[in-house]
Structure formats: structure tokens, C-alpha cells
């Protein structure tokens, strides 16, 4: 979205300058006039010399830890009696993420024009997730905005913790696999050609695996550009297929849940996120149907999204939550049973928090087990593959040397 640098005068005669995101200059001027500003100058922000590449690249995404920091700091200021506008002004100066700082500046301008905090946040869905907007709206209506922001800070910190734990679990296996692939490519492209002249003299006597490796080596050295084009095209179309169509998304998300070892971990993460998010919304006073609509957009799995859609339809028709959850076949029996108890005793939010804590511990334990199991397994796997490749080349050479003697 284009950015416009403006200079305006407020009702007291003081001049102000800033940057505003808008689709066009007319929209930027209209938004400034909504704040009762007299426009002195407005122009498109120019790209500074030497920073063209930086401005071509998309701005950095807002992380969960940054959202947690924003909510926590703003809650502390509100609890201390600092007005919301002053708190946002102070926060804007502390943030290093330019996208978030610019969004807060626009939120500040929207608040000055008389709009609500939740409405102002909702104008920036690329920065502030829907769950935060819904909770802020409930906090504004109930007059407990500081409590809501504290709760959201804990929620975003939990999401950040889960993401970092999963990253740390897959970092080492990813490094080992990458090293294995690079080692294989190096051997096939640079090592095998050294022996190719000798081995081709006894081509008919070579094992099939050795001949296959020599053929692959020749193809990679002579037609490497075709391999890059083919691989890039395949990745592009696979990505489009699994992200652009509903059928592709269903196939992708089903495949994720069926991946050996990792499928169970992914399912537990989804269940944990569903329980924590729904508990946070219900404890914040959001109606169950509205809360489920927000959760539906945050689980990041179309199989779960369709299950939540069925639950919303059933609740709208007057049913409880546990029965339609069981019918979807998406949720484990433990979740269904705990939610059924929560409905009976009228403590859905606390019960969902307990289920979320249980699956959170499951994710932690499973991630730890995966790290312990995968590290030695991958090392052995890489050693076996590299050993087979070397043996397929060295074995025929040893036979030649033996026949000479």
C-alpha cells in the first residue's frame, strides 16, 4: 500500500507531520480531514537513495512475541492510569518493527477521530489478528480493556513459545538432511566422474545401482539447468495446487496429519491452539458462535475449519457443543468428554484451558522425544546412504584390482 508524508495543522494551530498508508492521495486526505486537520501538504513518500532494494522487499511480519509485548506494555500503561492515546504514542517509539509502528500510528489517528480501539485495530488485519480485535471489542464494552490485554499478552506468549519449541525440534534434523543431500550431490557430481572412465570399460559387469548412479551423474553434469527448471516448475505448481484451491488445501492438510511421526505432533498443536484460543475468547465474554467463528480462522487447518463450521451450525440449531464435536470425527474423545463436562457444570472456559494445558504438555513431551529419536536415526541413515554410494563405486574397482593381480 502506498505511503504518504503529510503536514497538517490541528484545531489549536499546532503543526503535525507524519506518514500515512492509503490506497491513493484522495483517501489519505479524507482520513486526515476526519481528524479535523487542516492539510498543509501531502505527498507520496519518496524512496531514499541507496535503499531501493530494502523498500522493494515486503516489510517484516509482526511476530507473536511482538504482539505479546504490545499487549503487555499497553496493559501496564492502562493499569497505571495512562490514557490510551498517550500509551500508543509511547509504544510507537519503542517498537523496532516498522510495519507495526506505522499501524499503531494510524490507529492513533483513527482514535483521535473518534473511532473505537477495536475498529481502529481492525483496519490493519495484516498486523493485528482477529482474535485480538474481538477480545479488544469485548474489553471495551465491559470496561476491562487492561485485563483483556493482559490475557492476550499471555496468549501470544504461549503461541510464540509453541512455535519456538517446534523450530528448535526440527532445526537439527533439517541441518542433517541438508548436509546429507549436499554430500550426495557432491559425490555424484564431483567424485563419480573421477572413476567413470575406468568403470565404463566394464559397464556390462557393473551392478545396476552403480550404472544408475553413473547415469545420474552424467545427466546432472550435462543437463543441470533442465533439472533446476523442472524442480522449480514442479515446486511452483505443487504450491499453487495445495494453496489456491479448496481441494488442494484439503489434500495438503490431510497429508500433514498423516506424516509419520510428525502427524501426531501437528494434530496436538492444532487441538492445543483450538482450546487455548476458544478459552481465551469465552473467558473474555465473547459469545460462543462469535468465538467459534474467530477460532475457525486461526487453526490453520481446513479439516479442523470444516469441523468447526459443523459445530457452529449445530449450535445455531439449538444443540450443545460436545455432540456435534463428536460427530465431526476431528476431535479426540478426551476433548469431547471434557467439553461435555464443561457444558454440564457451566465452566466451558476453564475446562478448555485444562484441555489446552494437557495438549500443550503433550506437544512438549512429543517434541522432546522426537529430538532424542531423530538425531541418532538421521545420523545412521545418512551414514548408510553415503556408504552405499561409495560402496557401489569402490566395490567394482576392488574387483578390477583383484583381477589384475
CSV table of N, CA and C in Angstrom, one decimal, residues 129-205:
chain,number,residue,atom,x,y,z
A,129,UNK,N,-4.2,-9.7,14.6
A,129,UNK,CA,-5.1,-10.8,14.3
A,129,UNK,C,-6.5,-10.6,14.8
A,130,UNK,N,-7.4,-11.4,14.2
A,130,UNK,CA,-8.8,-11.2,14.5
A,130,UNK,C,-9.1,-11.5,16.0
A,131,UNK,N,-8.4,-12.5,16.5
A,131,UNK,CA,-8.7,-12.9,17.9
A,131,UNK,C,-8.4,-11.7,18.8
A,132,UNK,N,-7.4,-10.9,18.5
A,132,UNK,CA,-7.1,-9.7,19.3
A,132,UNK,C,-8.2,-8.6,19.2
A,133,UNK,N,-8.6,-8.4,17.9
A,133,UNK,CA,-9.6,-7.4,17.7
A,133,UNK,C,-10.9,-7.8,18.4
A,134,UNK,N,-11.3,-9.1,18.4
A,134,UNK,CA,-12.6,-9.5,19.0
A,134,UNK,C,-12.4,-9.3,20.6
A,135,UNK,N,-11.3,-9.6,21.1
A,135,UNK,CA,-11.1,-9.5,22.6
A,135,UNK,C,-11.1,-8.0,23.0
A,136,UNK,N,-10.4,-7.2,22.2
A,136,UNK,CA,-10.4,-5.8,22.5
A,136,UNK,C,-11.8,-5.2,22.4
A,137,UNK,N,-12.6,-5.6,21.5
A,137,UNK,CA,-14.0,-5.1,21.4
A,137,UNK,C,-14.8,-5.5,22.6
A,138,UNK,N,-14.6,-6.8,23.1
A,138,UNK,CA,-15.3,-7.2,24.3
A,138,UNK,C,-14.8,-6.4,25.5
A,139,UNK,N,-13.5,-6.2,25.6
A,139,UNK,CA,-12.9,-5.4,26.7
A,139,UNK,C,-13.4,-4.0,26.7
A,140,UNK,N,-13.6,-3.4,25.6
A,140,UNK,CA,-14.1,-2.0,25.5
A,140,UNK,C,-15.6,-2.0,26.0
A,141,UNK,N,-16.3,-3.0,25.6
A,141,UNK,CA,-17.8,-3.0,26.1
A,141,UNK,C,-17.9,-3.2,27.6
A,142,UNK,N,-17.0,-4.1,28.1
A,142,UNK,CA,-17.1,-4.4,29.5
A,142,UNK,C,-16.2,-3.5,30.4
A,143,UNK,N,-15.5,-2.6,29.8
A,143,UNK,CA,-14.7,-1.7,30.6
A,143,UNK,C,-13.5,-2.3,31.3
A,144,UNK,N,-13.0,-3.4,30.7
A,144,UNK,CA,-11.9,-4.2,31.3
A,144,UNK,C,-10.8,-4.4,30.2
A,145,UNK,N,-10.5,-3.3,29.5
A,145,UNK,CA,-9.5,-3.4,28.4
A,145,UNK,C,-8.1,-3.8,28.9
A,146,UNK,N,-7.7,-3.4,30.1
A,146,UNK,CA,-6.4,-3.7,30.6
A,146,UNK,C,-6.3,-5.2,30.9
A,147,UNK,N,-7.4,-5.8,31.5
A,147,UNK,CA,-7.4,-7.2,31.8
A,147,UNK,C,-7.4,-8.0,30.5
A,148,UNK,N,-8.1,-7.6,29.5
A,148,UNK,CA,-8.2,-8.3,28.2
A,148,UNK,C,-6.8,-8.3,27.6
A,149,UNK,N,-6.1,-7.1,27.6
A,149,UNK,CA,-4.8,-7.0,27.0
A,149,UNK,C,-3.8,-7.9,27.7
A,150,UNK,N,-3.9,-8.0,29.1
A,150,UNK,CA,-3.0,-8.9,29.8
A,150,UNK,C,-3.2,-10.4,29.4
A,151,UNK,N,-4.5,-10.7,29.2
A,151,UNK,CA,-4.8,-12.1,28.8
A,151,UNK,C,-4.3,-12.4,27.4
A,152,UNK,N,-4.4,-11.4,26.5
A,152,UNK,CA,-3.9,-11.6,25.1
A,152,UNK,C,-2.4,-11.6,25.1
A,153,UNK,N,-1.8,-10.9,26.0
A,153,UNK,CA,-0.3,-11.0,26.1
A,153,UNK,C,0.1,-12.4,26.5
A,154,UNK,N,-0.5,-13.0,27.4
A,154,UNK,CA,-0.2,-14.4,27.8
A,154,UNK,C,-0.5,-15.4,26.6
A,155,UNK,N,-1.6,-15.1,25.9
A,155,UNK,CA,-2.0,-15.9,24.7
A,155,UNK,C,-0.9,-15.9,23.7
A,156,UNK,N,-0.4,-14.7,23.3
A,156,UNK,CA,0.6,-14.5,22.3
A,156,UNK,C,1.9,-15.1,22.7
A,157,UNK,N,2.2,-15.0,24.0
A,157,UNK,CA,3.5,-15.5,24.5
A,157,UNK,C,3.4,-17.1,24.4
A,158,UNK,N,2.2,-17.6,24.7
A,158,UNK,CA,2.1,-19.1,24.6
A,158,UNK,C,2.3,-19.5,23.1
A,159,UNK,N,1.7,-18.8,22.2
A,159,UNK,CA,1.9,-19.1,20.7
A,159,UNK,C,3.3,-19.0,20.3
A,160,UNK,N,4.0,-18.0,20.8
A,160,UNK,CA,5.4,-17.8,20.5
A,160,UNK,C,6.2,-19.0,21.1
A,161,UNK,N,5.9,-19.4,22.3
A,161,UNK,CA,6.7,-20.5,22.9
A,161,UNK,C,6.5,-21.8,22.1
A,162,UNK,N,5.2,-22.1,21.7
A,162,UNK,CA,5.0,-23.3,20.9
A,162,UNK,C,5.8,-23.3,19.6
A,163,UNK,N,5.7,-22.1,18.9
A,163,UNK,CA,6.4,-22.0,17.6
A,163,UNK,C,7.9,-22.2,17.8
A,164,UNK,N,8.5,-21.6,18.8
A,164,UNK,CA,9.9,-21.7,19.0
A,164,UNK,C,10.3,-23.1,19.4
A,165,UNK,N,9.4,-23.8,20.2
A,165,UNK,CA,9.7,-25.2,20.6
A,165,UNK,C,9.8,-26.1,19.4
A,166,UNK,N,8.8,-25.9,18.5
A,166,UNK,CA,8.8,-26.7,17.3
A,166,UNK,C,10.0,-26.4,16.4
A,167,UNK,N,10.3,-25.2,16.3
A,167,UNK,CA,11.5,-24.8,15.4
A,167,UNK,C,12.8,-25.5,16.0
A,168,UNK,N,12.9,-25.4,17.3
A,168,UNK,CA,14.1,-26.0,17.9
A,168,UNK,C,14.2,-27.5,17.7
A,169,UNK,N,13.0,-28.1,17.6
A,169,UNK,CA,12.9,-29.6,17.5
A,169,UNK,C,13.3,-30.0,16.1
A,170,UNK,N,13.0,-29.2,15.1
A,170,UNK,CA,13.3,-29.6,13.7
A,170,UNK,C,14.5,-29.0,13.1
A,171,UNK,N,15.2,-28.1,13.9
A,171,UNK,CA,16.4,-27.5,13.3
A,171,UNK,C,17.5,-28.5,13.1
A,172,UNK,N,17.8,-29.3,14.1
A,172,UNK,CA,18.9,-30.2,13.9
A,172,UNK,C,18.6,-31.3,12.8
A,173,UNK,N,17.4,-31.9,12.8
A,173,UNK,CA,17.1,-32.8,11.7
A,173,UNK,C,17.2,-32.2,10.3
A,174,UNK,N,16.7,-31.0,10.2
A,174,UNK,CA,16.8,-30.2,8.9
A,174,UNK,C,18.3,-30.0,8.5
A,175,UNK,N,19.1,-29.7,9.5
A,175,UNK,CA,20.5,-29.5,9.1
A,175,UNK,C,21.2,-30.8,8.7
A,176,UNK,N,20.8,-31.9,9.4
A,176,UNK,CA,21.4,-33.2,9.0
A,176,UNK,C,21.0,-33.6,7.6
A,177,UNK,N,19.7,-33.4,7.3
A,177,UNK,CA,19.2,-33.8,6.0
A,177,UNK,C,19.8,-32.9,4.9
A,178,UNK,N,19.9,-31.6,5.2
A,178,UNK,CA,20.6,-30.7,4.2
A,178,UNK,C,22.0,-31.2,3.9
A,179,UNK,N,22.7,-31.5,5.0
A,179,UNK,CA,24.1,-31.9,4.8
A,179,UNK,C,24.2,-33.2,4.0
A,180,UNK,N,23.2,-34.1,4.3
A,180,UNK,CA,23.2,-35.4,3.6
A,180,UNK,C,23.0,-35.2,2.1
A,181,UNK,N,22.0,-34.3,1.7
A,181,UNK,CA,21.7,-34.0,0.3
A,181,UNK,C,22.9,-33.4,-0.4
A,182,UNK,N,23.6,-32.4,0.3
A,182,UNK,CA,24.7,-31.8,-0.3
A,182,UNK,C,25.9,-32.8,-0.5
A,183,UNK,N,26.1,-33.7,0.5
A,183,UNK,CA,27.1,-34.7,0.4
A,183,UNK,C,26.8,-35.6,-0.8
A,184,UNK,N,25.6,-36.0,-1.0
A,184,UNK,CA,25.2,-36.9,-2.1
A,184,UNK,C,25.5,-36.2,-3.4
A,185,UNK,N,25.1,-34.9,-3.5
A,185,UNK,CA,25.3,-34.2,-4.8
A,185,UNK,C,26.7,-34.0,-5.1
A,186,UNK,N,27.5,-33.7,-4.0
A,186,UNK,CA,29.0,-33.6,-4.2
A,186,UNK,C,29.6,-34.9,-4.7
A,187,UNK,N,29.2,-36.0,-4.1
A,187,UNK,CA,29.8,-37.3,-4.5
A,187,UNK,C,29.4,-37.6,-6.0
A,188,UNK,N,28.1,-37.4,-6.3
A,188,UNK,CA,27.6,-37.8,-7.6
A,188,UNK,C,28.2,-36.9,-8.7
A,189,UNK,N,28.3,-35.6,-8.4
A,189,UNK,CA,28.8,-34.7,-9.5
A,189,UNK,C,30.3,-34.6,-9.6
A,190,UNK,N,31.0,-34.7,-8.5
A,190,UNK,CA,32.5,-34.5,-8.5
A,190,UNK,C,33.3,-35.7,-8.3
A,191,UNK,N,32.8,-36.7,-7.5
A,191,UNK,CA,33.6,-37.8,-7.2
A,191,UNK,C,33.5,-38.9,-8.2
A,192,UNK,N,32.2,-39.3,-8.6
A,192,UNK,CA,32.0,-40.4,-9.5
A,192,UNK,C,32.7,-40.1,-10.9
A,193,UNK,N,32.7,-38.9,-11.4
A,193,UNK,CA,33.3,-38.7,-12.7
A,193,UNK,C,34.8,-39.1,-12.7
A,194,UNK,N,35.5,-39.1,-11.6
A,194,UNK,CA,36.9,-39.5,-11.5
A,194,UNK,C,37.1,-40.9,-11.9
A,195,UNK,N,36.1,-41.8,-11.5
A,195,UNK,CA,36.2,-43.2,-11.7
A,195,UNK,C,35.4,-43.6,-13.0
A,196,UNK,N,34.7,-42.7,-13.6
A,196,UNK,CA,33.8,-43.1,-14.7
A,196,UNK,C,34.5,-43.7,-15.8
A,197,UNK,N,35.7,-43.2,-16.2
A,197,UNK,CA,36.4,-43.8,-17.3
A,197,UNK,C,36.8,-45.2,-17.1
A,198,UNK,N,37.2,-45.6,-15.9
A,198,UNK,CA,37.6,-46.9,-15.6
A,198,UNK,C,36.4,-47.8,-15.6
A,199,UNK,N,35.3,-47.4,-14.9
A,199,UNK,CA,34.1,-48.2,-14.8
A,199,UNK,C,33.4,-48.4,-16.1
A,200,UNK,N,33.4,-47.5,-17.0
A,200,UNK,CA,32.8,-47.7,-18.3
A,200,UNK,C,33.4,-48.8,-19.1
A,201,UNK,N,34.6,-49.2,-18.8
A,201,UNK,CA,35.3,-50.3,-19.5
A,201,UNK,C,34.6,-51.6,-19.2
A,202,UNK,N,34.0,-51.7,-18.0
A,202,UNK,CA,33.3,-53.0,-17.6
A,202,UNK,C,31.9,-52.7,-17.4
A,203,UNK,N,31.3,-51.8,-18.2
A,203,UNK,CA,29.9,-51.4,-18.0
A,203,UNK,C,28.9,-52.5,-17.8
A,204,UNK,N,29.0,-53.5,-18.7
A,204,UNK,CA,28.1,-54.6,-18.6
A,204,UNK,C,28.2,-55.5,-17.4
A,205,UNK,N,29.4,-55.4,-16.7
A,205,UNK,CA,29.6,-56.2,-15.5
A,205,UNK,C,29.2,-55.4,-14.2
